[in-house]
CSV table of C-alpha atoms in Angstrom, one decimal:
chain,number,residue,atom,x,y,z
A,1,PHE,CA,-24.9,-8.9,40.9
A,2,SER,CA,-27.8,-6.6,40.5
A,3,PRO,CA,-29.5,-4.4,38.0
A,4,SER,CA,-27.4,-1.1,39.5
A,5,ASP,CA,-24.2,-2.9,38.8
A,6,ALA,CA,-24.3,-4.4,35.7
A,7,GLU,CA,-25.1,-0.3,34.4
A,8,LEU,CA,-22.1,0.5,36.9
A,9,SER,CA,-19.9,-2.0,35.0
A,10,THR,CA,-21.1,-2.1,31.5
A,11,SER,CA,-20.3,1.9,32.2
A,12,VAL,CA,-17.0,1.5,32.9
A,13,HIS,CA,-16.2,-1.8,30.4
A,14,LEU,CA,-17.2,1.6,27.4
A,15,ARG,CA,-14.9,4.1,29.2
A,16,THR,CA,-12.7,2.0,28.9
A,17,LEU,CA,-13.0,1.2,25.4
A,18,LEU,CA,-13.2,4.7,24.7
A,19,GLU,CA,-9.8,5.7,26.6
A,20,ASP,CA,-7.5,3.0,24.4
A,21,LEU,CA,-9.5,4.5,21.3
A,22,GLU,CA,-7.2,5.1,18.8
A,23,GLY,CA,-9.7,7.9,17.8
A,24,ALA,CA,-11.3,10.1,19.5
A,25,VAL,CA,-14.9,10.1,19.2
A,26,LEU,CA,-16.8,14.4,18.8
A,27,ILE,CA,-20.0,15.3,19.0
A,28,TYR,CA,-20.4,18.5,16.9
A,29,ASP,CA,-23.9,20.3,17.6
A,30,VAL,CA,-24.4,23.0,15.0
A,31,ALA,CA,-26.8,26.3,15.3
A,32,PRO,CA,-28.9,27.7,13.2
A,33,ASN,CA,-26.7,30.3,13.4
A,34,GLY,CA,-24.0,28.7,12.0
A,35,ASP,CA,-22.0,28.6,15.7
A,36,ILE,CA,-20.1,25.3,16.3
A,37,SER,CA,-19.8,24.0,19.8
A,38,ILE,CA,-19.0,20.0,21.3
A,39,SER,CA,-21.4,19.0,23.2
A,40,TYR,CA,-18.9,15.5,24.0
A,41,THR,CA,-15.4,14.2,23.4
A,42,SER,CA,-14.3,10.5,24.0
A,43,PRO,CA,-11.6,10.1,27.6
A,44,SER,CA,-9.7,9.1,24.5
A,45,VAL,CA,-9.6,13.2,22.6
A,46,PHE,CA,-5.8,14.0,25.2
A,47,LYS,CA,-4.3,11.3,24.0
A,48,VAL,CA,-5.4,11.2,19.7
A,49,PHE,CA,-4.2,15.5,20.6
A,50,ARG,CA,-1.1,15.3,22.6
A,51,HIS,CA,-2.6,18.0,24.8
A,52,ASP,CA,-3.7,18.3,28.9
A,53,PRO,CA,-7.4,19.5,29.3
A,54,LYS,CA,-5.6,22.8,30.4
A,55,ASP,CA,-4.7,23.1,27.2
A,56,ILE,CA,-7.9,22.0,25.6
A,57,GLY,CA,-10.5,22.5,28.2
A,58,SER,CA,-11.0,19.3,31.0
A,59,GLU,CA,-13.8,18.2,28.3
A,60,GLY,CA,-12.3,18.8,25.3
A,61,GLU,CA,-13.9,22.0,23.7
A,62,GLY,CA,-11.4,23.6,23.2
A,63,LEU,CA,-10.4,22.0,20.5
A,64,PHE,CA,-10.7,24.0,17.6
A,65,SER,CA,-8.0,26.6,19.3
A,66,ILE,CA,-5.4,24.6,18.2
A,67,VAL,CA,-6.4,24.0,15.0
A,68,LEU,CA,-3.8,26.3,11.9
A,69,PRO,CA,-5.6,29.1,11.8
A,70,GLY,CA,-4.7,28.2,8.2
A,71,ASP,CA,-7.2,25.4,8.7
A,72,LEU,CA,-9.9,26.6,11.0
A,73,LEU,CA,-12.5,27.9,8.5
A,74,GLY,CA,-12.7,25.2,6.3
A,75,LEU,CA,-13.0,22.6,9.1
A,76,GLN,CA,-15.6,24.8,10.3
A,77,ASP,CA,-17.5,25.0,6.5
A,78,ALA,CA,-17.0,21.4,6.5
A,79,ILE,CA,-18.6,20.3,9.4
A,80,ARG,CA,-21.5,23.1,8.9
A,81,LYS,CA,-22.5,21.7,5.5
A,82,ALA,CA,-22.4,17.4,6.4
A,83,ALA,CA,-24.7,19.0,9.2
A,84,ALA,CA,-26.7,20.8,7.1
A,85,ASP,CA,-26.9,18.0,4.2
A,86,LYS,CA,-27.3,15.5,6.0
A,87,THR,CA,-23.8,14.1,4.5
A,88,VAL,CA,-20.4,12.4,5.3
A,89,LEU,CA,-18.2,14.4,6.5
A,90,ASP,CA,-14.3,13.2,6.3
A,91,TYR,CA,-12.1,16.2,6.0
A,92,THR,CA,-8.0,16.8,6.8
A,93,TYR,CA,-6.6,19.2,8.3
A,94,ARG,CA,-4.1,20.5,10.8
A,95,VAL,CA,-3.2,21.2,14.2
A,96,LEU,CA,-0.5,22.4,16.2
A,97,SER,CA,0.8,19.8,20.0
A,98,ALA,CA,1.7,20.8,22.9
A,99,GLU,CA,5.8,20.5,21.4
A,100,GLY,CA,4.2,23.5,19.0
A,101,LYS,CA,4.6,20.6,15.9
A,102,VAL,CA,2.6,20.3,12.9
A,103,GLU,CA,0.9,17.7,13.5
A,104,TRP,CA,-2.3,16.1,10.7
A,105,ARG,CA,-5.6,15.1,11.8
A,106,CYS,CA,-8.5,13.8,9.8
A,107,VAL,CA,-12.3,13.8,10.4
A,108,ARG,CA,-14.9,11.2,9.2
A,109,GLY,CA,-18.3,11.4,10.8
A,110,THR,CA,-22.3,11.6,10.3
A,111,SER,CA,-25.6,13.4,11.1
A,112,ILE,CA,-27.6,12.2,13.9
A,113,SER,CA,-30.5,12.6,15.4
A,114,CYS,CA,-31.2,14.7,18.7
A,115,ASP,CA,-34.1,16.7,20.2
A,116,VAL,CA,-33.0,20.1,20.6
A,117,ASN,CA,-32.8,22.2,18.4
A,118,VAL,CA,-29.0,21.9,16.5
A,119,ASP,CA,-27.8,19.6,13.9
A,120,ARG,CA,-26.1,17.6,15.2
A,121,MET,CA,-22.3,15.2,14.0
A,122,LEU,CA,-21.6,12.1,15.4
A,123,CYS,CA,-17.8,12.2,14.4
A,124,ILE,CA,-13.9,9.8,14.9
A,125,VAL,CA,-10.8,12.3,14.1
A,126,THR,CA,-7.9,10.0,13.9
A,127,ASP,CA,-4.2,10.9,14.5
A,128,ILE,CA,-2.4,11.4,10.8
A,129,THR,CA,0.4,12.7,10.9
A,130,LYS,CA,2.9,9.8,10.1
A,131,MET,CA,1.1,8.8,6.9
A,132,LYS,CA,0.6,12.5,6.0
A,133,GLU,CA,5.0,12.8,6.8
A,134,THR,CA,5.2,9.6,4.9
A,135,GLU,CA,3.6,11.2,2.0
A,136,GLU,CA,5.3,14.1,2.1
A,137,ARG,CA,8.9,12.1,1.4
A,138,LEU,CA,7.4,9.9,-1.1
A,139,GLU,CA,6.1,13.4,-3.0
A,140,PHE,CA,9.7,14.7,-2.5
A,141,ALA,CA,11.2,11.4,-2.8
A,142,GLU,CA,9.4,11.6,-6.8
A,143,LEU,CA,9.6,15.0,-7.5
A,144,ARG,CA,14.0,14.8,-7.0
A,145,SER,CA,13.6,11.0,-9.2
A,146,ARG,CA,11.6,13.1,-11.8
A,147,ALA,CA,13.8,16.7,-11.2
A,148,ALA,CA,16.7,14.0,-12.3
A,149,LEU,CA,16.0,12.3,-15.1
A,150,GLN,CA,15.0,16.2,-16.8
A,151,GLN,CA,18.6,16.5,-16.7
A,152,SER,CA,19.6,12.8,-18.0
A,153,PRO,CA,19.4,11.6,-21.1
A,154,ALA,CA,18.5,7.9,-19.2
A,155,MET,CA,14.4,6.9,-19.9
A,156,LEU,CA,12.4,5.2,-17.5
A,157,TRP,CA,10.0,2.1,-18.8
A,158,GLU,CA,7.0,0.2,-17.0
A,159,VAL,CA,5.5,-3.0,-18.2
A,160,ASP,CA,2.4,-4.1,-16.1
A,161,LEU,CA,3.1,-7.8,-16.0
A,162,ARG,CA,-1.2,-8.3,-15.6
A,163,THR,CA,-2.0,-6.7,-18.6
A,164,HIS,CA,1.5,-6.3,-20.7
A,165,ASP,CA,0.4,-2.3,-20.8
A,166,MET,CA,3.8,-0.6,-21.3
A,167,LYS,CA,4.7,3.2,-20.2
A,168,TYR,CA,7.7,5.7,-20.8
A,169,VAL,CA,8.4,8.2,-18.3
A,170,GLY,CA,11.5,11.4,-18.4
A,171,HIS,CA,12.3,13.9,-20.3
A,172,ALA,CA,14.1,11.6,-23.6
A,173,ALA,CA,9.9,9.1,-23.0
A,174,GLU,CA,8.6,13.3,-24.2
A,175,GLU,CA,10.9,14.2,-26.6
A,176,LEU,CA,9.9,11.3,-27.9
A,177,GLY,CA,6.0,11.3,-27.4
A,178,TYR,CA,6.1,8.9,-25.7
A,179,THR,CA,4.5,9.9,-22.4
A,180,GLY,CA,1.3,9.6,-22.0
A,181,ARG,CA,0.7,6.7,-23.8
A,182,VAL,CA,0.4,3.2,-22.8
A,183,TYR,CA,1.8,0.5,-25.1
A,184,ALA,CA,-0.8,-2.2,-25.3
A,185,ASP,CA,0.3,-6.0,-25.5
A,186,ALA,CA,4.0,-5.1,-24.9
A,187,PRO,CA,6.2,-5.6,-26.8
A,188,GLU,CA,4.8,-5.8,-30.6
A,189,SER,CA,2.5,-2.2,-30.1
A,190,VAL,CA,6.7,-0.8,-29.3
A,191,LEU,CA,7.4,-3.3,-32.6
A,192,ALA,CA,5.1,-2.0,-34.9
A,193,GLU,CA,5.8,1.3,-34.3
A,194,GLY,CA,9.2,0.8,-35.8
A,195,HIS,CA,10.9,2.5,-32.2
A,196,ILE,CA,13.6,-0.9,-32.7
A,197,ARG,CA,15.9,-1.7,-35.9
A,198,GLN,CA,14.9,-4.5,-37.1
A,199,ASP,CA,18.4,-6.0,-36.5
A,200,TYR,CA,18.0,-5.8,-33.0
A,201,ILE,CA,14.0,-7.5,-32.5
A,202,VAL,CA,15.4,-10.8,-31.4
A,203,GLU,CA,17.9,-9.1,-28.4
A,204,PHE,CA,14.9,-6.7,-27.5
A,205,SER,CA,11.8,-9.1,-27.7
A,206,ARG,CA,14.7,-11.6,-25.5
A,207,MET,CA,14.7,-9.2,-22.7
A,208,PHE,CA,10.6,-9.6,-22.9
A,209,ASP,CA,10.8,-13.1,-22.7
A,210,ASP,CA,13.0,-12.8,-19.8
A,211,LEU,CA,10.8,-9.9,-17.9
A,212,TYR,CA,7.1,-12.3,-19.1
A,213,ALA,CA,9.9,-15.3,-17.2
A,214,GLY,CA,10.3,-13.4,-14.3
A,215,ARG,CA,13.6,-13.5,-14.8
A,216,ASP,CA,15.9,-10.0,-13.6
A,217,GLY,CA,19.3,-8.4,-13.8
A,218,GLY,CA,20.5,-8.8,-17.5
A,219,SER,CA,21.3,-6.0,-19.7
A,220,TYR,CA,19.7,-6.2,-22.7
A,221,TYR,CA,21.8,-3.5,-25.9
A,222,VAL,CA,19.6,-2.8,-29.0
A,223,MET,CA,19.7,-0.1,-31.7
A,224,SER,CA,16.3,2.5,-30.9
A,225,ARG,CA,15.2,5.0,-32.4
A,226,ASP,CA,16.1,8.4,-31.4
A,227,ALA,CA,14.2,12.6,-31.5
A,228,ALA,CA,15.5,12.6,-34.9
A,229,GLY,CA,14.2,9.1,-36.3
A,230,GLU,CA,18.1,7.8,-36.0
A,231,PHE,CA,19.1,4.5,-34.4
A,232,VAL,CA,21.4,5.6,-32.1
A,233,PRO,CA,22.9,2.7,-29.6
A,234,VAL,CA,21.6,2.0,-26.3
A,235,SER,CA,21.6,-0.1,-22.9
A,236,ALA,CA,18.1,-1.3,-21.1
A,237,ARG,CA,17.6,-3.2,-18.0
A,238,PHE,CA,14.5,-4.2,-15.8
A,239,GLN,CA,13.9,-5.2,-12.1
A,240,LEU,CA,10.7,-7.2,-11.0
A,241,LEU,CA,8.5,-5.9,-8.1
A,242,ARG,CA,7.2,-9.0,-6.5
A,243,ASP,CA,4.5,-10.0,-4.6
A,244,GLU,CA,4.3,-11.3,-0.7
A,245,MET,CA,4.4,-14.8,-2.5
A,246,GLY,CA,7.6,-13.9,-4.4
A,247,ILE,CA,5.7,-13.4,-7.4
A,248,PRO,CA,6.2,-10.8,-10.4
A,249,TYR,CA,3.7,-8.4,-11.1
A,250,TYR,CA,5.3,-5.0,-12.4
A,251,ALA,CA,8.5,-4.4,-14.0
A,252,VAL,CA,10.5,-0.9,-13.4
A,253,GLY,CA,13.0,0.3,-16.5
A,254,ILE,CA,15.8,2.0,-17.4
A,255,ARG,CA,17.0,2.4,-20.6
A,256,GLU,CA,20.5,4.7,-21.3
A,257,PRO,CA,22.6,5.4,-24.5
A,258,ARG,CA,25.4,3.7,-24.7
A,259,ILE,CA,26.6,7.2,-26.0
A,260,ILE,CA,26.9,10.1,-24.4
A,261,SER,CA,26.1,13.7,-26.0
A,262,ARG,CA,30.0,14.6,-27.4
A,263,GLU,CA,30.5,11.4,-28.6
A,264,LEU,CA,27.0,11.6,-30.4
A,265,ASP,CA,28.4,13.2,-33.3
A,266,LEU,CA,31.7,11.1,-34.4
A,267,TYR,CA,29.2,8.2,-33.8
A,268,ARG,CA,27.1,10.1,-36.5
A,269,THR,CA,30.4,10.2,-38.3
A,270,LEU,CA,31.4,6.6,-38.1
A,271,ASN,CA,27.9,5.4,-39.3
A,272,ASN,CA,28.0,7.7,-41.9
A,273,SER,CA,30.8,5.4,-43.1
A,274,GLY,CA,31.9,2.0,-43.9
A,275,VAL,CA,33.4,0.7,-40.4
A,276,PHE,CA,35.1,-2.8,-39.9
A,277,SER,CA,36.4,-5.3,-37.9
A,278,MET,CA,38.9,-8.2,-39.3
A,279,ARG,CA,41.5,-10.8,-37.9
A,280,VAL,CA,44.8,-10.2,-39.7
A,281,ASP,CA,44.9,-13.9,-40.9
A,282,ASP,CA,45.3,-14.6,-44.1
A,283,ASP,CA,41.7,-14.4,-45.1
A,284,PHE,CA,41.5,-11.0,-43.3
A,285,THR,CA,38.2,-12.6,-41.4
A,286,LEU,CA,35.8,-10.6,-41.2
A,287,LEU,CA,35.0,-9.7,-37.5
A,288,TYR,CA,32.3,-6.6,-37.7
A,289,GLY,CA,31.1,-4.5,-40.4
A,290,ASN,CA,27.8,-1.7,-40.2
A,291,ASP,CA,24.9,-1.2,-42.9
A,292,ARG,CA,27.4,1.9,-44.6
A,293,TYR,CA,30.1,-0.5,-44.4
A,294,TYR,CA,27.7,-3.8,-46.5
A,295,SER,CA,26.5,-1.0,-48.1
A,296,ILE,CA,29.7,0.4,-49.9
A,297,THR,CA,31.2,-3.6,-50.8
A,298,GLY,CA,27.7,-4.1,-52.7
A,299,TYR,CA,26.8,-7.1,-49.7
A,300,THR,CA,24.6,-7.5,-47.2
A,301,ARG,CA,25.4,-9.9,-43.9
A,302,GLU,CA,24.4,-12.2,-45.4
A,303,THR,CA,25.9,-12.8,-49.1
A,304,MET,CA,28.9,-11.6,-47.4
A,305,ALA,CA,28.7,-14.8,-45.4
A,306,GLU,CA,27.2,-17.5,-48.0
A,307,ARG,CA,29.3,-16.1,-50.7
A,308,LEU,CA,32.8,-14.8,-49.1
A,309,GLN,CA,32.4,-16.6,-45.9
A,310,ASP,CA,33.5,-13.4,-44.5
A,311,LYS,CA,36.3,-13.2,-45.6
A,312,CYS,CA,37.9,-9.9,-46.9
A,313,ARG,CA,40.7,-10.8,-48.8
A,314,LEU,CA,38.5,-12.3,-51.3
A,315,GLN,CA,37.3,-8.9,-51.9
A,316,ILE,CA,40.4,-7.5,-52.7
A,317,HIS,CA,40.5,-7.3,-56.7
A,318,PRO,CA,43.3,-9.9,-58.3
A,319,ASP,CA,45.0,-6.8,-60.2
A,320,GLY,CA,46.4,-5.4,-56.0
A,321,MET,CA,45.3,-8.5,-53.8
A,322,GLU,CA,49.3,-9.6,-52.9
A,323,ALA,CA,50.6,-5.9,-52.4
A,324,THR,CA,46.9,-4.7,-50.0
A,325,CYS,CA,47.5,-7.5,-47.9
A,326,ASP,CA,51.0,-6.9,-47.7
A,327,ALA,CA,50.8,-3.1,-46.6
A,328,ILE,CA,48.1,-4.0,-43.6
A,329,ARG,CA,50.5,-6.5,-43.4
A,330,SER,CA,52.7,-4.5,-42.5
A,331,ALA,CA,50.6,-1.9,-40.9
A,332,VAL,CA,49.3,-3.4,-38.3
A,333,LEU,CA,53.2,-4.9,-37.4
A,334,SER,CA,54.9,-1.8,-37.4
A,335,GLY,CA,51.8,-1.0,-34.8
A,336,ARG,CA,50.6,3.0,-36.4
A,337,ARG,CA,47.4,4.1,-35.0
A,338,ASN,CA,46.6,4.9,-37.9
A,339,VAL,CA,45.9,4.1,-41.6
A,340,THR,CA,45.0,5.1,-45.9
A,341,LEU,CA,44.9,2.3,-48.2
A,342,THR,CA,43.5,2.4,-51.4
A,343,ILE,CA,41.3,-0.8,-52.4
A,344,LYS,CA,40.6,-1.8,-56.1
A,345,ILE,CA,37.7,-4.5,-55.5
């Protein structure tokens, strides 16, 4: 096994390696007048650019001919600048495939010394077409989602479980002035600004307890402040993103109005009236009352439960109690949907 045999073996192995490279090795020479020539291409150049020698030359010296005209000047200027400044070249550009399709390539390189009067760049070119197509699909999906959100009253929100930072996105978030803000230490920072009505803080906090505990899939209902400063009913839910170990690290949620816009005026009307529901039993037990109901009757939720045990019957003045109770029972038994009663309390 002679030295010449060793050199031949090394040359064969090196050529095999260069042929199997995922990228193509190129040497660009920049002359003093700015002309650029390609003095070397690895055997993998035809695989990376998917062109035959007849298209780009037997040594790949015609590679500039397949660069899209709109990208050619930018590529050449980037090569000249990196060569002159002795800086790293990193440039993305488009080429035309043998089938006439537009594809993407990325060239990275560095300046090397040589014994001729040129600035020389040693570079590697890789095919990044699939990566760029994926980026474009993601960008399109993001634009489509953003457009849908612009037309929707829904609002997206995100929480980084590692930092507890919360952000809102979407048209509804813009109206509320939430976009561009980061709520640190959520939910405390959100609650501190009064975005959630006092009697729904427990429910809102429960959602974050589930979130930080890694329990997703639930639905939560709260009264949240709208752009006019009014509390309106909304529903919220979230999905956790998990790492390869199954550990959640991020939450993406959605907040949606529980009533649609055309029902909002009705909701506001009812909300400014005393709205309540009760069971038609001997005591007319209270099942629900809104804030206005308690304001009208002079009670709070707590005092109603404590003093009257939620018995609406005890709110009626004794002078008209029996007549009023009989009128209510009669209305229920008759199946009438609308009943007007004047009640002395």
